């Protein structure tokens, strides 16, 4: 999750566990190279059953959905297919020099939480 890099209130345990996975990723990359590569994928808000449940359980689902979109520079929620395609790329030969790193697929969430005021006008 992108929460390994940026966080919010009330998610201390979640953010801590995601940050720990970055250390594990680096250690596995060191311990098992050169035979095995290890990378981490850190997504932003992704359209999953868990997200849909959280949105539908909120008092104003439409407002929460829009808020989720607006947090990202690309003004949308990512899809599981987008994340899967990114992982397939990282696992393939075209990324064979990648190891020990964390890759964000977060629609710009990690560089500008809350989006860009300029883009909203």
Short mmCIF file of C-alpha atoms in Angstrom, two decimals:
data_model
loop_
_atom_site.label_atom_id
_atom_site.label_comp_id
_atom_site.label_asym_id
_atom_site.label_seq_id
_atom_site.Cartn_x
_atom_site.Cartn_y
_atom_site.Cartn_z
CA UNK A 1 0.00 0.00 0.00
CA UNK A 2 1.04 3.57 -0.58
CA UNK A 3 0.60 3.92 3.18
CA UNK A 4 4.14 2.59 3.49
CA UNK A 5 5.18 6.09 2.34
CA UNK A 6 2.34 8.42 3.34
CA UNK A 7 -0.25 7.93 6.01
CA UNK A 8 -3.35 9.31 7.68
CA UNK A 9 -4.96 9.26 11.10
CA UNK A 10 -6.28 6.08 12.74
CA UNK A 11 -4.19 3.62 10.70
CA UNK A 12 -1.03 3.21 12.80
CA UNK A 13 -0.96 -0.59 12.76
CA UNK A 14 -1.79 -0.78 9.04
CA UNK A 15 0.82 1.81 8.02
CA UNK A 16 3.45 0.22 10.26
CA UNK A 17 2.89 -3.20 8.71
CA UNK A 18 3.17 -1.78 5.19
CA UNK A 19 6.41 0.01 6.05
CA UNK A 20 7.81 -3.22 7.51
CA UNK A 21 7.15 -4.95 4.19
CA UNK A 22 9.55 -2.53 2.50
CA UNK A 23 12.36 -3.73 4.75
CA UNK A 24 11.38 -7.33 4.10
CA UNK A 25 11.43 -6.67 0.35
CA UNK A 26 14.98 -5.31 0.50
CA UNK A 27 16.20 -8.14 2.73
CA UNK A 28 14.72 -10.85 0.51
CA UNK A 29 16.28 -9.18 -2.54
CA UNK A 30 19.69 -9.25 -0.84
CA UNK A 31 19.39 -12.76 0.58
CA UNK A 32 18.20 -14.48 -2.60
CA UNK A 33 19.97 -12.59 -5.40
CA UNK A 34 20.86 -13.30 -8.11
CA UNK A 35 18.50 -16.26 -8.55
CA UNK A 36 15.39 -14.53 -7.21
CA UNK A 37 14.24 -10.93 -7.54
CA UNK A 38 11.91 -9.33 -5.00
CA UNK A 39 9.92 -6.12 -5.42
CA UNK A 40 7.00 -4.54 -3.61
CA UNK A 41 3.96 -3.04 -5.28
CA UNK A 42 2.32 -0.22 -3.35
CA UNK A 43 -1.10 0.68 -4.74
CA UNK A 44 -3.22 3.68 -3.96
CA UNK A 45 -7.01 3.42 -3.76
CA UNK A 46 -8.09 0.38 -5.78
CA UNK A 47 -11.65 -0.66 -6.62
CA UNK A 48 -12.00 -3.84 -4.58
CA UNK A 49 -14.88 -5.47 -2.69
CA UNK A 50 -13.40 -4.08 0.55
CA UNK A 51 -13.47 -0.52 -0.82
CA UNK A 52 -16.98 -0.95 -2.22
CA UNK A 53 -18.19 -2.21 1.16
CA UNK A 54 -16.64 0.77 2.96
CA UNK A 55 -18.19 3.20 0.50
CA UNK A 56 -21.64 1.62 0.68
CA UNK A 57 -21.57 1.57 4.49
CA UNK A 58 -20.85 5.31 4.67
CA UNK A 59 -23.64 7.85 5.27
CA UNK A 60 -23.11 9.39 1.81
CA UNK A 61 -21.66 6.81 -0.62
CA UNK A 62 -21.57 9.19 -3.60
CA UNK A 63 -19.62 11.80 -1.64
CA UNK A 64 -17.16 9.21 -0.29
CA UNK A 65 -16.59 7.79 -3.79
CA UNK A 66 -15.89 11.28 -5.13
CA UNK A 67 -13.57 12.01 -2.20
CA UNK A 68 -11.61 8.83 -2.97
CA UNK A 69 -11.24 9.89 -6.60
CA UNK A 70 -10.28 13.46 -5.72
CA UNK A 71 -7.39 12.33 -3.49
CA UNK A 72 -5.52 11.16 -6.60
CA UNK A 73 -3.94 13.43 -9.20
CA UNK A 74 -5.54 11.31 -11.92
CA UNK A 75 -8.98 11.86 -10.30
CA UNK A 76 -9.93 8.21 -10.42
CA UNK A 77 -9.74 5.01 -8.45
CA UNK A 78 -7.42 2.34 -9.81
CA UNK A 79 -8.57 -1.08 -10.92
CA UNK A 80 -7.33 -4.50 -9.89
CA UNK A 81 -6.58 -5.14 -13.59
CA UNK A 82 -4.22 -2.16 -13.67
CA UNK A 83 -2.35 -3.42 -10.61
CA UNK A 84 -2.23 -6.97 -12.01
CA UNK A 85 -0.82 -5.74 -15.33
CA UNK A 86 1.86 -3.78 -13.47
CA UNK A 87 2.80 -6.88 -11.46
CA UNK A 88 2.98 -8.99 -14.63
CA UNK A 89 5.35 -6.41 -16.10
CA UNK A 90 7.55 -6.44 -12.98
CA UNK A 91 7.67 -10.24 -13.02
CA UNK A 92 8.68 -10.34 -16.68
CA UNK A 93 11.92 -10.09 -18.61
CA UNK A 94 11.43 -6.40 -19.39
CA UNK A 95 11.91 -5.67 -15.68
CA UNK A 96 14.64 -8.25 -15.07
CA UNK A 97 16.99 -5.62 -13.62
CA UNK A 98 14.49 -4.56 -10.95
CA UNK A 99 14.95 -5.88 -7.43
CA UNK A 100 14.73 -4.66 -3.86
CA UNK A 101 12.54 -1.69 -4.71
CA UNK A 102 9.00 -0.58 -3.97
CA UNK A 103 6.90 0.61 -6.89
CA UNK A 104 3.89 2.85 -6.42
CA UNK A 105 0.85 2.52 -8.65
CA UNK A 106 -1.22 5.17 -6.97
CA UNK A 107 -2.60 7.67 -9.47
CA UNK A 108 -0.32 10.34 -8.02
CA UNK A 109 -1.65 9.96 -4.47
CA UNK A 110 1.84 9.60 -2.98
CA UNK A 111 3.18 12.82 -4.46
CA UNK A 112 0.21 15.11 -3.82
CA UNK A 113 -2.25 13.83 -1.25
CA UNK A 114 -5.56 15.48 -1.96
CA UNK A 115 -4.78 16.13 -5.60
CA UNK A 116 -3.82 19.44 -7.11
CA UNK A 117 -5.77 22.65 -6.52
CA UNK A 118 -4.70 23.85 -9.97
CA UNK A 119 -6.16 20.76 -11.64
CA UNK A 120 -9.44 21.16 -9.76
CA UNK A 121 -10.18 24.58 -11.29
#
